[in-house]
Each structure stands twice: as C-alpha cells, then as structure tokens.
C-alpha cells in the first residue's frame, strides 16, 4: 500500500481489457451522442492514466501504429510487465511512464486527443484526483475526449461499510494484500452464515460473486485507502470546471433511456429538465454501481442532418460468436429485454455479409424512416457484444499483430484479437 496515493503497490493488478476506452469505440459513441468526434484516424495522441499492465494500450498501439500512445501508472510491477510486452511485440509508438498523476501533470509537455482513466478515480486520494483534472485541463486538445470510470451511488453505497471493515482488518495482519483480503472475505462469509445480512439479498449475492473473483484484482479494489463512490452530478460539475462537457455514457445501453430505465419511471424522468437531476434520477432508477462517463472539450453539437451524415460513414461488423438471427434476449441490469426477430434478423443478416456502413443499413426496409430504431438496435448489439464499429483502414497483418496474439496466448489471457475493429473480445480459455 502506498500512503502517498492510497493505491495498492505490493501486488500487480491483473490484465483487464476494457473495450469502452479504445479509440474507435469512443469516437463512435461520441457520434451516436450527437457530437462531432475528433479525427481518431491517422496521427493523433492517446493517454491512459492508471494503465496497469498496459493491455488496453498494447492492443490499441498494435492495431493503430500511426498513433502515439502514453500510459501512466504508479506501480513499477505493472510497468515492468507493460514494457516487456511492448518490447516483445515490437511497438515503437507507445511509452510507459512511472509517476503519480501530480508528478506527471508537473513534468508533462504532451497534448492529447484522448485521455482515459478506468478503475482509478474512486480509489485514489483527493490530491491525485485533482491532478487528473489538472492534466485534462492543461493537456486535452480542443474537441478532445475524456473518459472517466468511477464507482457511483447508490449501487456501490452498500459496500462502504464492508470495505471499511476489510480495510481495518487488513491493517493488523501480515502477508500480501491478497492474503489479507482472503482473510477478510472469510470473515464476511462467516458473518453471512451467522445471519448478518439476512435482510440484504442484493448484498448477499454480491458477496457470493466476490468470492469467485481474482484476489489480486479484489485487493486493488477493496483494500485501497481511499474507496469512495461518487454522485454523478458532482462528478460532472468537477470535470466541467476543468473544461470538458458531459456527452453521455461510453456504455451504449445507458444511452437508451427508454430501455435502460424501468417503464413506469420514464414519465417521471421525462418531466426533469436539469441534467444533474436527470442523471441522478437515472442512477437511482438503475441502482447504478459504476459509471463510464464520456466528456468532450469544446464539443460541436451536430444537427440531426449533420449527425446522420457523420454516422453514415461508420462501418459495422459482426464479432466472433455473434448471433446469426433474431429474436434476441438481452440480459440487462434491469432485467431481460426481448429483441424481436422482425428488427434483428434483417440487421444481423446484412452484417453477416461483412462490414456494412450505417448508410447502407438505413436502406433496410425494417428501418425505413426509423433512424432512431436503427440507432437503438445497433447500440444494443454493440452493448451485447454482437457488433462493433470497424476501423476506417483495416490494419495490415504486421509482425507486431502476430506477436501480440502470441503474447496474449503466453499470458493465458481470455482474449481474442479483432484487428479490423482495433479491439479484442473476451473468450473462454
């Protein structure tokens, strides 16, 4: 544990790939949200704050060699893995910097088109949080995108007292953070068996899920000195003071209010005009546990016609393991949603022939005059992992891509590279 940052240092954080922070995904989400996305093709710059072992950067750098990527992390164990991987793969367009965010903000002289941070904000001290915002304020270019993940109220609130118990218990123990957490989880299991949580079924389910997860991952999550869910309205105000404006979520499902909010609550949501009230209302309605918020500096809001024009050039393709036809059942955070065959079968059939542009999908009879329906259907397929935007220029089969696939296999990561989409998908080993 580092008292300076409040972050775990004695064990490495396992490699976790997050599709939502990849450049192509973020640019596509910005367009779906009605904003002119920065030109995330050709030469641009991208920075990840709290990059861990660098899996997100390695995939992005290998699939887009013209882009300059920078990863910053506190933990030398993380960066040793990341640098070794970059050297093995042969990547020359990536840099890994060991620094806390305050030091990086002081010493940095680079400007970025995209800054992302996942799994960091809610676990670091206020000074480090302010340094993140300082970096965004000083070094995010105009039209640049800022992605920020954090734990949110009210979904994460129920864990506050349990995390405090685990942290206090760990202070008097010997061993690694993973060993300390294992002892703490055993205590929680004994408390559960003794009936401590009998009136909290959601919490009991959450504890059962915790016991099945990687201890190193959980130690970074639950033994951080600074463990604090956030209210989205407060976060949006803080980020706006650094310049960027909230666009929406990098999670497609959360941008579809008429599906992600229970139907009986939608008339009440429609009455709310304040953005702060609307976002807080949605958090309460969904019992939001975490948020993946997307912001943009000096956003250019598009007219409906301009948005369609911008969307038309985006190509989409099926991912490995995608459904071939409807109907589909989407298991969402608020329950199962049925996707009718009349909508999804023609859409999936069109995509089955290879990459298809939004403009071409608009010509399908099922979506004639129904742009909103097409957009929502694509967002649901994106969210469920059936579909992904394709890169404007498909990357060549380079030695770097081949070695990246080899490295993923050596590390026994449950990932399959999808170079044409500049991403990877989770698979069963």
XYZ file of C-alpha atoms in Angstrom, residues 82-373:
292
model
C 3.882 -3.488 -19.899
C 7.376 -2.536 -21.096
C 8.433 -6.141 -21.500
C 5.320 -6.825 -23.581
C 5.823 -3.747 -25.769
C 9.424 -4.799 -26.417
C 8.430 -8.374 -27.240
C 5.676 -7.206 -29.602
C 7.964 -4.630 -31.215
C 5.900 -1.499 -30.586
C 7.635 1.821 -31.160
C 4.531 4.023 -30.770
C 3.995 3.512 -27.050
C 5.571 4.940 -23.886
C 5.050 3.838 -20.292
C 5.771 6.397 -17.588
C 6.087 5.658 -13.885
C 4.672 8.622 -11.975
C 1.866 9.682 -9.754
C -0.556 11.977 -11.508
C 0.689 15.089 -9.734
C 4.250 14.489 -10.933
C 3.074 13.703 -14.442
C 0.983 16.885 -14.547
C 4.033 18.883 -13.461
C 6.523 17.289 -15.875
C 4.391 16.516 -18.926
C 4.655 18.567 -22.115
C 2.472 16.408 -24.392
C -1.033 17.205 -25.606
C -3.624 14.512 -26.177
C -6.674 13.947 -28.351
C -7.960 11.357 -25.887
C -7.369 10.893 -22.149
C -8.879 7.858 -20.424
C -8.880 6.544 -16.873
C -10.575 3.319 -15.804
C -10.612 1.797 -12.321
C -8.669 4.644 -10.729
C -10.699 7.678 -9.658
C -12.695 6.163 -6.797
C -9.583 4.559 -5.292
C -7.113 7.466 -5.080
C -6.768 10.389 -2.719
C -8.250 13.833 -3.436
C -4.881 15.312 -4.417
C -4.412 12.656 -7.104
C -7.978 13.196 -8.300
C -7.295 16.897 -8.650
C -4.121 16.103 -10.584
C -6.187 14.059 -13.074
C -8.401 17.085 -13.656
C -5.343 19.329 -13.948
C -3.979 17.063 -16.671
C -7.281 17.194 -18.514
C -7.487 20.967 -18.166
C -3.965 21.583 -19.410
C -3.291 18.823 -21.931
C -6.564 17.714 -23.538
C -6.828 19.238 -27.009
C -9.939 21.080 -28.283
C -12.610 18.539 -29.301
C -10.595 16.007 -27.289
C -12.394 13.191 -25.474
C -12.071 12.355 -21.780
C -13.315 9.004 -20.476
C -13.678 8.557 -16.725
C -14.804 5.442 -14.903
C -15.789 5.589 -11.234
C -17.937 3.858 -8.641
C -21.267 5.562 -8.204
C -24.092 5.953 -5.754
C -26.432 4.358 -4.957
C -25.365 0.940 -6.273
C -21.906 0.948 -4.668
C -23.073 2.581 -1.438
C -23.990 -0.709 0.227
C -20.342 -1.799 0.130
C -18.994 1.245 2.006
C -19.175 -0.288 5.487
C -17.931 -3.696 4.323
C -14.958 -2.170 2.532
C -14.144 -0.252 5.709
C -14.285 -3.494 7.698
C -11.952 -5.238 5.234
C -9.517 -2.320 5.266
C -9.396 -2.045 9.071
C -8.961 -5.792 9.434
C -6.050 -5.738 6.969
C -4.122 -3.134 8.986
C -3.256 -5.594 11.745
C -2.300 -8.506 9.511
C 0.903 -9.795 7.985
C 1.221 -11.001 4.409
C 0.389 -9.654 0.984
C -2.668 -7.604 0.197
C -4.206 -10.665 -1.476
C -3.667 -12.761 1.667
C -5.143 -10.038 3.861
C -8.190 -9.813 1.631
C -8.662 -13.578 1.697
C -8.838 -13.413 5.495
C -11.322 -10.556 5.298
C -13.575 -12.330 2.835
C -13.576 -15.397 5.087
C -14.818 -13.196 7.935
C -17.588 -11.760 5.753
C -18.625 -15.287 4.771
C -18.835 -16.258 8.451
C -20.909 -13.148 9.168
C -23.206 -14.046 6.275
C -23.655 -17.596 7.593
C -24.443 -16.158 11.011
C -27.271 -14.086 9.518
C -25.693 -10.617 9.495
C -27.004 -9.882 6.003
C -30.258 -11.861 6.017
C -32.306 -8.772 5.152
C -29.977 -7.650 2.321
C -30.371 -10.174 -0.513
C -28.631 -7.950 -3.081
C -25.615 -7.639 -0.799
C -25.503 -11.386 -0.161
C -25.489 -12.032 -3.902
C -22.681 -9.516 -4.292
C -20.599 -11.245 -1.620
C -21.025 -14.603 -3.335
C -19.797 -13.036 -6.571
C -16.777 -11.545 -4.804
C -15.679 -14.933 -3.524
C -15.386 -16.173 -7.119
C -13.113 -13.358 -8.333
C -9.348 -12.949 -8.569
C -7.855 -11.999 -5.186
C -5.257 -9.634 -6.663
C -7.998 -7.787 -8.537
C -10.199 -7.582 -5.449
C -7.322 -6.416 -3.237
C -6.769 -3.416 -5.506
C -10.495 -2.736 -5.374
C -11.346 -3.309 -1.713
C -8.160 -2.515 0.238
C -7.451 0.933 -1.191
C -7.171 3.638 1.486
C -9.477 5.907 -0.486
C -12.576 3.985 -1.528
C -15.377 6.340 -2.359
C -18.390 6.076 -4.681
C -19.344 9.343 -6.333
C -22.564 11.125 -7.228
C -22.582 11.646 -10.987
C -23.930 15.193 -10.691
C -20.959 16.148 -8.501
C -18.535 14.489 -10.905
C -19.951 16.283 -13.922
C -19.587 19.639 -12.173
C -15.990 18.910 -11.205
C -14.981 17.790 -14.682
C -16.727 20.755 -16.317
C -14.594 23.089 -14.200
C -11.573 21.550 -15.979
C -13.149 22.261 -19.377
C -14.791 19.106 -20.812
C -18.575 18.812 -21.084
C -20.507 15.635 -20.341
C -21.731 13.924 -23.528
C -23.161 10.662 -22.223
C -22.026 7.175 -21.358
C -19.407 5.036 -23.087
C -21.776 2.172 -22.213
C -24.277 2.038 -25.116
C -27.140 0.636 -23.057
C -27.080 3.559 -20.653
C -27.683 5.985 -23.512
C -31.077 4.422 -24.317
C -33.357 5.867 -21.661
C -36.498 4.123 -22.913
C -34.809 0.741 -22.384
C -32.383 1.268 -19.503
C -34.967 2.927 -17.230
C -37.952 0.890 -15.989
C -41.052 1.832 -17.977
C -43.096 3.071 -15.035
C -40.364 5.602 -14.209
C -39.914 7.011 -17.700
C -42.789 9.567 -17.482
C -41.202 10.951 -14.311
C -37.790 11.159 -15.991
C -39.336 12.995 -18.959
C -40.516 15.737 -16.608
C -36.983 16.538 -15.459
C -35.144 19.312 -17.291
C -31.987 19.680 -15.217
C -29.122 17.483 -16.453
C -27.954 16.991 -12.858
C -31.418 15.848 -11.791
C -31.826 13.577 -14.819
C -28.508 11.813 -14.339
C -29.060 11.381 -10.599
C -32.600 10.124 -11.264
C -31.205 7.543 -13.699
C -28.566 6.447 -11.185
C -31.270 5.846 -8.584
C -33.592 4.111 -11.056
C -30.835 1.756 -12.216
C -29.174 1.309 -8.823
C -26.060 2.418 -10.680
C -22.906 0.755 -9.329
C -20.353 2.267 -11.681
C -20.279 4.807 -14.471
C -18.277 5.090 -17.684
C -18.713 8.762 -18.489
C -17.622 10.393 -21.733
C -16.746 14.092 -21.857
C -15.504 16.379 -24.626
C -13.664 19.671 -24.612
C -15.441 22.333 -26.698
C -17.917 19.886 -28.218
C -19.528 20.712 -31.550
C -23.135 19.607 -31.263
C -24.495 18.315 -34.550
C -27.870 18.989 -36.090
C -29.917 15.851 -36.845
C -28.876 16.011 -40.514
C -25.212 16.504 -39.601
C -25.366 13.599 -37.173
C -26.767 11.270 -39.847
C -24.085 12.418 -42.265
C -21.392 11.697 -39.679
C -22.885 8.293 -38.836
C -23.255 7.230 -42.460
C -19.540 6.669 -42.914
C -19.190 4.373 -39.887
C -18.930 0.707 -40.775
C -20.095 -2.112 -38.511
C -19.361 -5.820 -38.497
C -20.253 -8.914 -36.512
C -17.862 -10.022 -33.795
C -16.793 -13.630 -33.208
C -19.629 -15.531 -31.570
C -22.327 -13.075 -32.651
C -25.911 -14.223 -33.092
C -26.933 -15.045 -36.663
C -30.593 -14.055 -36.381
C -33.286 -12.801 -34.041
C -35.117 -12.881 -31.798
C -32.559 -11.941 -29.181
C -32.761 -11.783 -25.420
C -30.666 -9.040 -23.816
C -29.868 -9.676 -20.150
C -29.656 -6.101 -18.927
C -29.076 -4.648 -15.446
C -32.828 -4.010 -15.113
C -33.918 -7.409 -16.436
C -34.307 -9.273 -19.720
C -35.292 -7.288 -22.817
C -36.539 -9.158 -25.858
C -35.260 -8.080 -29.274
C -37.858 -9.052 -31.904
C -36.879 -11.060 -34.948
C -38.514 -8.531 -37.292
C -35.881 -5.989 -36.266
C -32.766 -8.011 -35.538
C -32.893 -10.758 -38.158
C -32.585 -8.415 -41.179
C -29.972 -6.337 -39.347
C -27.828 -9.361 -38.461
C -28.286 -10.823 -41.958
C -26.958 -7.617 -43.527
C -23.978 -7.583 -41.176
C -23.267 -11.248 -41.824
C -22.046 -10.436 -45.328
C -19.167 -8.324 -43.967
C -18.659 -4.736 -42.833
C -21.710 -2.598 -43.630
C -21.962 1.172 -43.271
C -24.647 2.969 -41.329
C -25.751 4.497 -44.657
C -26.305 1.015 -46.106
C -28.155 -0.170 -43.004
C -30.508 2.800 -43.315
C -31.785 1.348 -46.589
C -33.063 -1.848 -44.980
C -36.901 -1.986 -45.164
C -37.124 -2.765 -41.445
C -35.663 0.688 -40.681
C -37.240 2.784 -43.436
C -37.883 6.208 -41.938
C -36.868 4.958 -38.483
C -33.368 6.237 -37.791
C -33.975 6.146 -34.051
C -34.893 2.471 -34.174
